[in-house]
Structures are given as C-alpha cells and as structure tokens.
Short mmCIF file of C-alpha atoms in Angstrom, two decimals:
data_model
loop_
_atom_site.label_atom_id
_atom_site.label_comp_id
_atom_site.label_asym_id
_atom_site.label_seq_id
_atom_site.Cartn_x
_atom_site.Cartn_y
_atom_site.Cartn_z
CA MET A 91 -99.53 76.04 -27.49
CA ASN A 92 -102.77 77.71 -28.66
CA GLU A 93 -106.26 76.44 -27.96
CA THR A 94 -106.67 74.86 -31.41
CA ASN A 95 -103.48 72.85 -31.05
CA GLU A 96 -104.46 71.79 -27.54
CA LYS A 97 -107.70 70.34 -28.92
CA ALA A 98 -105.95 68.81 -31.91
CA LYS A 99 -103.51 66.74 -29.83
CA THR A 100 -103.50 64.82 -26.60
CA ARG A 101 -101.07 62.73 -24.61
CA ARG A 102 -102.15 59.58 -22.84
CA TRP A 103 -100.55 57.21 -20.39
CA ILE A 104 -100.01 53.87 -22.11
CA PRO A 105 -102.09 51.33 -20.14
CA CYS A 106 -100.51 48.25 -21.74
CA ALA A 107 -97.14 46.59 -21.42
CA ASP A 108 -95.08 46.90 -24.61
CA HIS A 109 -95.01 43.11 -24.98
CA ASP A 110 -98.81 42.71 -24.70
CA VAL A 111 -99.51 42.83 -28.43
CA GLU A 112 -103.22 42.11 -28.22
CA ALA A 113 -103.99 44.70 -25.54
CA MET A 114 -102.02 47.41 -27.35
CA GLU A 115 -103.86 46.78 -30.61
CA SER A 116 -107.21 46.88 -28.83
CA TRP A 117 -106.41 50.11 -26.97
CA LEU A 118 -105.29 51.94 -30.12
CA THR A 119 -108.36 50.73 -31.99
CA ASP A 120 -110.68 51.97 -29.21
CA LEU A 121 -109.07 55.43 -29.23
CA ALA A 122 -109.45 55.63 -33.02
CA ALA A 123 -113.17 54.97 -32.59
CA GLN A 124 -113.19 58.02 -30.28
CA GLY A 125 -111.41 60.16 -32.86
CA TRP A 126 -107.86 59.93 -31.49
CA PHE A 127 -105.20 58.54 -33.82
CA LEU A 128 -101.64 57.65 -32.87
CA GLU A 129 -99.22 60.30 -34.12
CA GLU A 130 -96.29 59.23 -36.27
CA ASP A 131 -93.53 58.03 -33.90
CA GLY A 132 -95.93 59.01 -31.12
CA PHE A 133 -94.55 56.76 -28.39
CA CYS A 134 -92.24 58.31 -25.80
CA LEU A 135 -91.46 56.30 -22.67
CA ALA A 136 -94.78 55.82 -20.85
CA TRP A 137 -96.66 58.33 -23.03
CA ALA A 138 -98.34 58.22 -26.42
CA THR A 139 -99.34 61.27 -28.48
CA PHE A 140 -102.58 61.27 -30.48
CA VAL A 141 -104.02 63.67 -33.04
CA ARG A 142 -107.70 64.52 -33.38
CA GLY A 143 -109.61 63.20 -36.38
CA GLU A 144 -113.04 62.04 -37.44
CA PRO A 145 -114.01 58.99 -35.34
CA ARG A 146 -113.99 55.93 -37.55
CA PRO A 147 -113.11 52.25 -37.37
CA VAL A 148 -109.35 51.86 -37.78
CA ARG A 149 -107.43 48.67 -37.28
CA TYR A 150 -104.04 48.68 -35.60
CA ARG A 151 -101.65 45.75 -35.80
CA LEU A 152 -98.30 45.12 -34.12
CA THR A 153 -95.78 43.03 -35.97
CA SER A 154 -92.17 42.16 -35.32
CA SER A 155 -89.18 40.88 -37.24
CA LEU A 156 -86.76 37.99 -37.12
CA ARG A 157 -83.86 40.46 -37.23
CA SER A 158 -82.54 42.19 -34.13
CA MET A 159 -84.35 45.30 -32.93
CA ASP A 160 -81.84 46.21 -30.24
CA PHE A 161 -80.69 49.80 -29.80
CA GLY A 162 -78.48 50.93 -32.68
CA SER A 163 -79.42 48.09 -35.04
CA GLU A 164 -81.19 48.55 -38.36
CA GLY A 165 -84.30 46.97 -36.89
CA TRP A 166 -84.33 49.55 -34.12
CA LEU A 167 -84.58 52.34 -36.69
CA GLY A 168 -87.77 50.87 -38.19
CA PRO A 169 -88.95 48.33 -40.75
CA GLY A 170 -87.03 47.90 -43.98
CA GLU A 171 -88.07 49.44 -47.29
CA GLU A 172 -89.32 46.13 -48.66
CA ALA A 173 -91.55 45.55 -45.64
CA LEU A 174 -92.93 49.08 -45.84
CA ALA A 175 -93.72 48.69 -49.54
CA LEU A 176 -95.30 45.27 -49.07
CA HIS A 177 -97.52 46.37 -46.19
CA ALA A 178 -98.47 49.56 -48.04
CA SER A 179 -99.65 47.40 -50.96
CA TYR A 180 -101.98 45.65 -48.50
CA GLY A 181 -103.36 48.99 -47.30
CA TRP A 182 -101.33 49.37 -44.09
CA GLU A 183 -99.24 52.41 -43.12
CA TYR A 184 -96.36 52.31 -40.66
CA VAL A 185 -96.94 54.57 -37.64
CA ALA A 186 -94.43 53.96 -34.87
CA LYS A 187 -92.19 51.49 -33.07
CA ARG A 188 -93.05 50.22 -29.60
CA GLY A 189 -90.63 47.90 -27.84
CA ASN A 190 -90.00 44.90 -30.08
CA PHE A 191 -92.90 45.70 -32.39
CA TYR A 192 -93.75 47.93 -35.34
CA VAL A 193 -97.19 49.55 -35.26
CA TYR A 194 -99.23 49.66 -38.49
CA ARG A 195 -102.79 50.83 -39.14
CA ALA A 196 -105.33 50.35 -41.87
CA GLN A 197 -108.24 52.73 -42.42
CA ASP A 198 -109.75 50.58 -45.16
CA GLU A 199 -112.05 47.94 -43.71
CA ASP A 200 -111.30 45.68 -46.67
CA ALA A 201 -107.51 45.76 -46.20
CA ARG A 202 -106.23 42.21 -45.80
CA GLU A 203 -104.60 41.20 -42.53
CA LEU A 204 -100.86 41.77 -42.24
CA ASP A 205 -100.00 38.34 -40.88
CA THR A 206 -102.24 35.54 -42.07
CA ASP A 207 -99.84 32.64 -41.56
CA LEU A 208 -100.06 31.61 -37.91
CA GLN A 209 -96.92 29.49 -38.11
CA THR A 210 -94.90 32.44 -39.42
CA GLN A 211 -96.19 34.56 -36.55
CA ALA A 212 -95.18 31.76 -34.18
CA LEU A 213 -91.64 31.78 -35.59
CA VAL A 214 -91.35 35.54 -35.06
CA LEU A 215 -92.58 35.19 -31.48
CA GLN A 216 -90.12 32.34 -30.98
CA ALA A 217 -87.30 34.70 -31.95
CA LEU A 218 -88.62 37.28 -29.46
CA HIS A 219 -88.87 34.56 -26.84
CA ARG A 220 -85.23 33.62 -27.38
CA ARG A 221 -84.11 37.27 -27.15
CA GLU A 222 -86.03 37.63 -23.91
CA ASN A 223 -84.43 34.49 -22.50
CA SER A 224 -81.04 35.90 -23.47
CA ALA A 225 -81.89 39.10 -21.58
CA ILE A 226 -82.87 37.00 -18.55
CA LEU A 227 -79.53 35.17 -18.71
CA SER A 228 -77.68 38.50 -18.88
CA CYS A 229 -79.67 39.74 -15.87
CA VAL A 230 -78.69 36.65 -13.89
CA ILE A 231 -75.00 36.86 -14.88
CA TRP A 232 -74.38 40.60 -14.54
CA GLY A 233 -77.00 41.43 -11.92
CA MET A 234 -76.60 38.43 -9.60
CA LEU A 235 -73.64 36.15 -10.29
CA TYR A 236 -71.04 38.82 -11.14
CA PRO A 237 -71.66 40.90 -7.97
CA LEU A 238 -71.56 37.68 -5.93
CA VAL A 239 -68.18 36.77 -7.45
CA LEU A 240 -66.82 40.24 -6.65
CA MET A 241 -67.89 40.03 -3.02
CA TRP A 242 -67.37 36.28 -2.60
CA THR A 243 -64.64 36.49 0.05
CA ASP A 244 -66.05 39.45 1.99
CA PRO A 245 -69.82 39.87 1.45
CA LEU A 246 -70.45 41.18 4.96
CA LEU A 247 -67.72 43.83 4.73
CA THR A 248 -69.04 44.90 1.32
CA VAL A 249 -72.51 45.45 2.75
CA LEU A 250 -71.12 47.24 5.81
CA GLU A 251 -69.05 49.58 3.66
CA ALA A 252 -71.82 50.28 1.15
CA GLY A 253 -74.62 50.37 3.69
CA LEU A 254 -77.56 48.01 3.92
CA TRP A 255 -80.06 50.18 2.01
CA PRO A 256 -77.98 50.53 -1.20
CA PHE A 257 -77.49 46.76 -1.14
CA VAL A 258 -81.21 46.11 -0.58
CA ALA A 259 -82.18 48.64 -3.27
CA PHE A 260 -79.81 47.06 -5.80
CA LEU A 261 -81.05 43.56 -4.99
CA ALA A 262 -84.69 44.67 -5.23
CA VAL A 263 -84.12 46.28 -8.65
CA VAL A 264 -82.32 43.19 -9.98
CA LEU A 265 -85.04 40.82 -8.75
CA TRP A 266 -87.81 43.12 -10.01
CA PHE A 267 -86.34 43.33 -13.52
CA PHE A 268 -85.64 39.60 -13.49
CA GLY A 269 -89.30 38.96 -12.65
CA SER A 270 -90.44 41.42 -15.32
CA ARG A 271 -88.28 39.79 -17.96
CA LEU A 272 -89.51 36.38 -16.91
CA ALA A 273 -93.13 37.53 -17.22
CA ARG A 274 -92.41 38.81 -20.74
CA SER A 275 -90.77 35.53 -21.67
CA LEU A 276 -93.74 33.53 -20.39
CA HIS A 277 -96.14 35.84 -22.28
CA TYR A 278 -94.30 35.27 -25.57
CA HIS A 279 -94.27 31.54 -24.84
CA ARG A 280 -98.06 31.46 -24.33
CA LEU A 281 -98.72 33.45 -27.51
CA ARG A 282 -96.42 31.19 -29.52
CA LYS A 283 -98.11 28.05 -28.23
CA ALA A 284 -101.54 29.49 -29.06
CA LEU A 285 -100.43 30.28 -32.62
CA GLN A 286 -98.90 26.83 -33.06
CA ALA A 287 -102.22 25.34 -31.93
CA GLY A 288 -104.03 27.27 -34.67
CA ARG A 289 -105.54 29.97 -32.48
CA GLY A 290 -104.94 33.48 -33.80
CA LEU A 291 -104.25 36.57 -31.72
CA ASP A 292 -107.17 38.34 -30.04
CA HIS A 293 -107.06 41.77 -31.65
CA ARG A 294 -109.94 43.01 -29.47
CA LYS A 295 -108.58 41.83 -26.14
CA PRO A 296 -110.08 43.80 -23.21
CA TRP A 297 -107.14 46.05 -22.29
CA GLN A 298 -108.89 47.67 -19.32
CA VAL A 299 -108.57 44.48 -17.25
CA HIS A 300 -104.81 44.76 -16.82
CA ALA A 301 -104.46 48.55 -17.07
CA ARG A 302 -104.37 49.11 -13.31
CA ARG A 303 -101.86 46.31 -12.82
CA HIS A 304 -99.62 47.81 -15.48
CA GLN A 305 -99.79 51.24 -13.85
CA VAL A 306 -98.86 49.71 -10.48
CA HIS A 307 -95.94 47.91 -12.15
CA ARG A 308 -94.79 51.20 -13.66
CA VAL A 309 -94.99 53.03 -10.32
CA VAL A 310 -93.12 50.28 -8.47
CA THR A 311 -90.41 50.30 -11.16
CA GLY A 312 -90.02 54.06 -10.82
CA VAL A 313 -89.88 53.93 -7.03
CA LEU A 314 -87.25 51.16 -7.03
CA LEU A 315 -85.08 52.96 -9.58
CA LEU A 316 -85.37 56.22 -7.64
CA ALA A 317 -84.42 54.45 -4.40
CA LEU A 318 -81.40 52.88 -6.11
CA VAL A 319 -80.24 56.20 -7.59
CA VAL A 320 -80.62 58.01 -4.24
CA SER A 321 -78.71 55.29 -2.38
CA LEU A 322 -75.94 55.24 -5.00
CA VAL A 323 -75.62 59.03 -4.94
CA SER A 324 -75.15 58.92 -1.18
CA LEU A 325 -72.67 56.05 -1.58
CA LEU A 326 -70.62 57.58 -4.40
CA GLY A 327 -70.70 61.11 -3.05
CA PRO A 328 -67.67 62.57 -1.27
CA GLU A 329 -67.16 61.60 2.33
CA GLY A 330 -67.88 64.23 4.91
CA GLU A 331 -65.48 65.50 7.50
CA ALA A 332 -63.68 62.91 9.57
CA PRO A 333 -65.59 62.01 12.73
CA ALA A 334 -64.71 64.19 15.66
CA PRO A 335 -63.21 62.64 18.82
CA PRO A 336 -63.90 61.10 21.22
CA LEU A 337 -63.67 57.85 19.33
CA PRO A 338 -63.90 54.30 20.70
CA PHE A 339 -60.19 53.82 19.87
CA PRO A 340 -57.15 56.10 20.38
CA THR A 341 -56.08 58.47 17.62
CA VAL A 342 -52.44 59.45 17.01
CA ALA A 343 -52.85 62.37 19.41
CA ALA A 344 -54.16 60.01 22.12
CA LEU A 345 -51.41 57.47 21.48
CA TYR A 346 -48.72 60.15 22.00
CA GLU A 347 -50.38 61.86 24.92
CA GLY A 348 -47.99 62.15 27.89
CA THR A 349 -44.83 61.70 25.81
CA GLY A 350 -44.10 65.41 25.57
CA TRP A 351 -44.11 65.18 21.78
CA THR A 352 -46.44 67.46 19.79
CA VAL A 353 -48.69 66.04 17.11
CA GLU A 354 -49.29 67.92 13.85
CA GLU A 355 -52.00 66.58 11.56
CA VAL A 356 -50.91 66.20 7.95
CA ASP A 357 -53.96 64.45 6.51
CA LEU A 358 -57.17 63.23 8.09
CA SER A 359 -60.21 61.53 6.58
CA GLY A 360 -62.88 59.07 7.58
CA SER A 361 -66.55 58.38 8.13
CA ARG A 362 -68.82 57.33 10.94
CA ARG A 363 -72.31 55.87 10.66
CA PRO A 364 -74.48 53.00 11.84
CA VAL A 365 -75.49 50.16 9.52
CA VAL A 366 -79.09 49.11 10.10
CA PHE A 367 -79.49 45.62 11.60
CA LEU A 368 -75.75 44.88 11.26
CA ALA A 369 -73.69 47.31 13.30
CA GLU A 370 -74.53 50.00 15.80
CA GLU A 371 -71.49 51.86 14.56
CA ARG A 372 -68.93 51.59 11.78
CA ILE A 373 -65.96 53.98 11.76
CA HIS A 374 -63.32 54.36 9.11
CA TRP A 375 -60.36 56.47 10.22
CA GLU A 376 -57.26 57.37 8.21
CA GLU A 377 -54.74 59.68 9.85
CA THR A 378 -51.28 60.86 8.82
CA ALA A 379 -49.39 62.99 11.36
CA GLN A 380 -45.97 64.34 12.20
CA VAL A 381 -44.84 63.98 15.81
CA THR A 382 -42.11 66.30 17.08
CA SER A 383 -40.03 66.07 20.26
CA PRO A 384 -39.18 69.08 22.46
CA ASP A 385 -35.64 69.07 21.01
CA GLY A 386 -36.93 69.22 17.42
CA ARG A 387 -36.67 65.59 16.37
CA SER A 388 -39.66 64.43 14.32
CA ALA A 389 -41.13 61.21 12.99
CA PRO A 390 -44.08 60.40 10.70
CA VAL A 391 -46.95 58.35 12.08
CA PHE A 392 -49.76 56.74 10.10
CA LEU A 393 -52.89 55.12 11.54
CA LEU A 394 -55.66 53.46 9.57
CA ALA A 395 -58.49 51.99 11.61
CA ASP A 396 -61.74 50.23 10.74
CA TYR A 397 -63.95 49.83 13.79
CA TYR A 398 -67.20 47.89 14.05
CA ASP A 399 -69.66 47.61 16.91
CA ALA A 400 -71.52 44.62 15.52
CA ALA A 401 -75.10 43.72 16.33
CA SER A 402 -74.11 40.25 17.55
CA LEU A 403 -71.11 38.17 18.51
CA ARG A 404 -71.51 36.00 15.41
CA LEU A 405 -71.44 39.06 13.16
CA ALA A 406 -68.33 40.34 14.94
CA GLU A 407 -66.57 37.00 14.39
CA ALA A 408 -67.56 37.08 10.70
CA ILE A 409 -66.25 40.64 10.33
CA ALA A 410 -62.88 39.71 11.82
CA ARG A 411 -62.69 36.66 9.59
CA GLU A 412 -63.51 38.62 6.42
CA GLU A 413 -61.00 41.36 7.28
CA LEU A 414 -58.31 38.69 7.47
CA GLN A 415 -59.49 37.04 4.23
CA ARG A 416 -59.48 40.40 2.43
CA ASP A 417 -55.89 41.12 3.52
CA ARG A 418 -54.75 37.63 2.56
CA LYS A 419 -56.34 38.10 -0.85
CA ALA A 420 -54.41 41.36 -1.27
CA LEU A 421 -51.18 39.61 -0.23
CA HIS A 422 -51.80 36.84 -2.75
CA LYS A 423 -52.56 39.32 -5.51
CA ALA A 424 -49.35 41.22 -4.76
CA GLY A 425 -47.35 37.99 -4.62
CA VAL A 426 -46.21 38.76 -1.07
CA PRO A 427 -45.93 36.00 1.56
CA GLU A 428 -47.79 36.48 4.82
CA VAL A 429 -45.45 37.51 7.65
CA SER A 430 -46.86 37.11 11.15
CA LEU A 431 -46.16 39.58 13.94
CA ALA A 432 -45.44 38.54 17.50
CA LEU A 433 -48.03 40.28 19.66
CA PRO A 434 -47.81 41.04 23.36
CA PRO A 435 -50.55 39.70 25.68
CA LEU A 436 -53.65 41.73 24.87
CA PRO A 437 -56.98 41.92 26.78
CA VAL A 438 -59.10 40.76 23.83
CA ASP A 439 -60.86 37.59 22.70
CA PHE A 440 -59.06 37.44 19.37
CA ALA A 441 -55.84 39.07 18.15
CA LEU A 442 -53.82 38.47 15.01
CA GLY A 443 -50.91 40.53 13.66
CA TYR A 444 -49.19 40.42 10.27
CA GLN A 445 -47.69 42.65 7.60
CA ASN A 446 -50.10 43.77 4.90
CA ASN A 447 -49.44 43.81 1.16
CA VAL A 448 -47.29 46.96 1.42
CA GLY A 449 -45.36 45.74 4.45
CA LEU A 450 -47.11 47.78 7.16
CA PRO A 451 -47.88 46.23 10.55
CA THR A 452 -51.55 45.24 10.66
CA VAL A 453 -53.58 43.86 13.53
CA ILE A 454 -57.13 42.52 13.84
CA LEU A 455 -58.60 42.66 17.35
CA ARG A 456 -61.97 41.50 18.65
CA ARG A 457 -63.50 41.87 22.07
CA ASP A 458 -67.12 40.67 22.41
CA ASN A 459 -69.10 42.41 19.63
CA ARG A 460 -66.43 44.97 18.79
CA VAL A 461 -63.82 44.55 16.05
CA LEU A 462 -60.87 46.78 15.21
CA ARG A 463 -58.54 46.41 12.26
CA ALA A 464 -55.60 48.80 12.50
CA VAL A 465 -52.64 49.52 10.26
CA LEU A 466 -49.75 51.39 11.89
CA LEU A 467 -46.61 53.07 10.65
CA LEU A 468 -44.30 54.48 13.33
CA GLY A 469 -41.43 56.51 11.95
CA GLU A 470 -37.88 56.04 13.13
CA GLY A 471 -37.24 57.72 16.47
CA SER A 472 -40.86 57.51 17.61
CA PRO A 473 -41.18 57.48 21.42
CA ARG A 474 -43.95 54.91 21.18
CA SER A 475 -43.25 51.29 20.25
CA LEU A 476 -45.59 49.11 18.22
CA GLU A 477 -46.34 47.06 21.37
CA ASP A 478 -47.34 50.21 23.26
CA CYS A 479 -49.73 51.27 20.51
CA LEU A 480 -51.26 47.82 20.15
CA SER A 481 -51.85 47.60 23.89
CA ALA A 482 -53.59 50.99 23.82
CA LEU A 483 -55.77 49.95 20.88
CA ALA A 484 -56.71 46.65 22.50
CA SER A 485 -57.48 48.31 25.86
CA SER A 486 -59.94 50.62 24.11
CA LEU A 487 -62.07 47.60 23.19
CA THR A 488 -62.50 46.74 26.86
CA ALA A 489 -63.99 50.12 27.69
CA PRO A 490 -67.80 50.40 27.93
CA SER A 491 -69.31 51.09 24.50
#
C-alpha cells in the first residue's frame, strides 16, 4: 500500500460492544468529527475500517428489524430495498451491518431522525431481547444440560479420560458466553424499558467509559477460546506410544513369565498421564498378543486395563462404581444380561467379576486408592487360567505405589 492510501484509510479497534447501540453511534460520530468515516461494510470482527475525509458533523444511527438477522437469512444480508429507499428519502445512507443492527449515516444536519416512534423502537428491541433469551436457552441446553446428560452415569471417568484442563476450559467458555449473553439480554431489557417510559436513546453516550472494560472482555474471550482449542487439540490428537514397562500391573509378558511360552506382540496401544487434583496416575493399556509353547502350540491373549491411582479413597470408590455403571449401561444397551464370575480370594478391598457386553471376562479391583479394571481373553490351550491372571493383577495392587 502506498503512502497516499495509508493516509486515506485507517483501521481501528472497536471499543464498543455490538449490542451497545448508543455507544457505537457516539463513537462513529466522534470519529467523523475528526475526519474519519466508516467505510462501506467496514466492520470485520473486532476491527473497523475508516476513510479520510473533511471533518464535519455526521450523525450515525443503528437500527434493527423485526425479521431474523441470523447467519444466512435475508436480514443478515442487509436491509430490504423498501427500507433502503425509505431511509434514503429521509437523507440517510446505509453503511454497514454490525451484529443485530444496520448502520446508517446522515451528512445533512436537517435530515429527520430515522426512528421517531419510541414505542416502535421498543417493539424492535423486544424482538432482539427475545432472540437473545432464545440464545441463552440454547446455551443452557447444548452447553450445560446436554453434556451433563451424556456424562450422567460416569462424570468422574469422563473428566479423568478427557483430563481436568479440557473440562475446566470448556466449562469456563460455556459460563463466560452464558454471562455475556445474559448481559446483552439485560441491556436490551433496560433500553426497551427506557423507550416504553418515553425516554429516547442517548445518541451521544460517552463511549470512552466502557471502552477499557470491553477490551478486557475481548481479551478474556480470546484467551478462553484459545485455551479450549489447545486443550481439545491435545485431547483429539493421536495417542502417543504405549507406556513402557514397568507398569503397576502385569502385562501379558509378565503374566506368562516362567511358563516357558514365548510372547509375540500383535497390537499394543495406550496412554499414561496424571490428572491434576484427581489422580496421580491414569493408565490405559490395550494389548493383543500371541503366546506360543516350546512345541509350537499357540493361543491368542488379549488384555485391556484401565488403572487409576486416585488422589483419595473416596475418589477411588467413585471410580470403581462408575466403571461398573458404565459396563452395566453397555450391557443394557446391547440387551445382554449381566453374568457374574466366581472370583478366587483376592488380596483387595473390593473385587467384582462379570462378562462385559461382548462376553469377555471383566473384573474391577480396588485396593486403597488404586483401581484396576481389566478385560481378559485367554485363548484355548493357554497355560495360564483366568484365576491365575486375576490373582496376579490383584497382587499388583498390594505392591508399593
């Protein structure tokens, strides 16, 4: 861009919320008095583009419509032809759209006001108020109630699997946008009540008073959204390599140690990380192997383990309870009855065995603050019995952490 163009245009941070009609009108009017005039369709996110002109008194007015202005609607594209023609006959030109409002300006000091009927203005603001309340309801349903329904039976496991920070970031964003929407709704309500009481809008409202607060709001919004995106990227990204032994529970290789059978890994995946304030360690381990005897006989072995070293005994009890509830929910969804497994005496505080929704032996074990849910498949001919493997898994919980 050459020097002339640089002087002919400028971009400014918008210091007013898009719902603060009075402050926006006042800010645009002040800039016009300095020789800066809003460019046609000059709003872009948090920026506004202005063109240089001769400083002069210009009035800006923001007006809305009873029709929807949501994305993709006719109202979103701009005012209708009839409205444009009517306002042009009054001496007002359409400039841009900002939020739920159309921006007009009049350079003629004698141009009549756009909206002279306060009750009509109140009706328009009532429509905006209702749309804002509808947005608040959607925020509550989809941002709060729906996630709660999804994680109703296992909220603790959901947080442990996602991590505390993604959960906190999501909750902070939902509450922040709920509060922002509520503030907008209350603002429209106050303006509507003022109009119904016969008090017109303050077109010269001091916009500088709330400019800093609006900038802080914008920064906080950006920081929260960035934190949510970063946490979701880390959550949705591919898992790293499976955690390397030693692990606090036996793997397939450890279970078959001393049998003389060789273990060949077929597939191995998992993750290992702490969860702040909730668990010193959470391990997910999924292992498929082929065990082979010295004489060539082989059998498939599958081990899935979810291990938690909880921050307290109460959390450990809740984890064990939610693991059981999650499996029972899966059984119910699959239409499969729960089949209990007879377990040998195990050195743990809590032990429960059953077949999961695909018929594999599953056990939930807890010793003090440590919980282990394990799913086992031992192929025919395996030298290890289910009781042997369960005893080895339970004994691992008694070892020092």
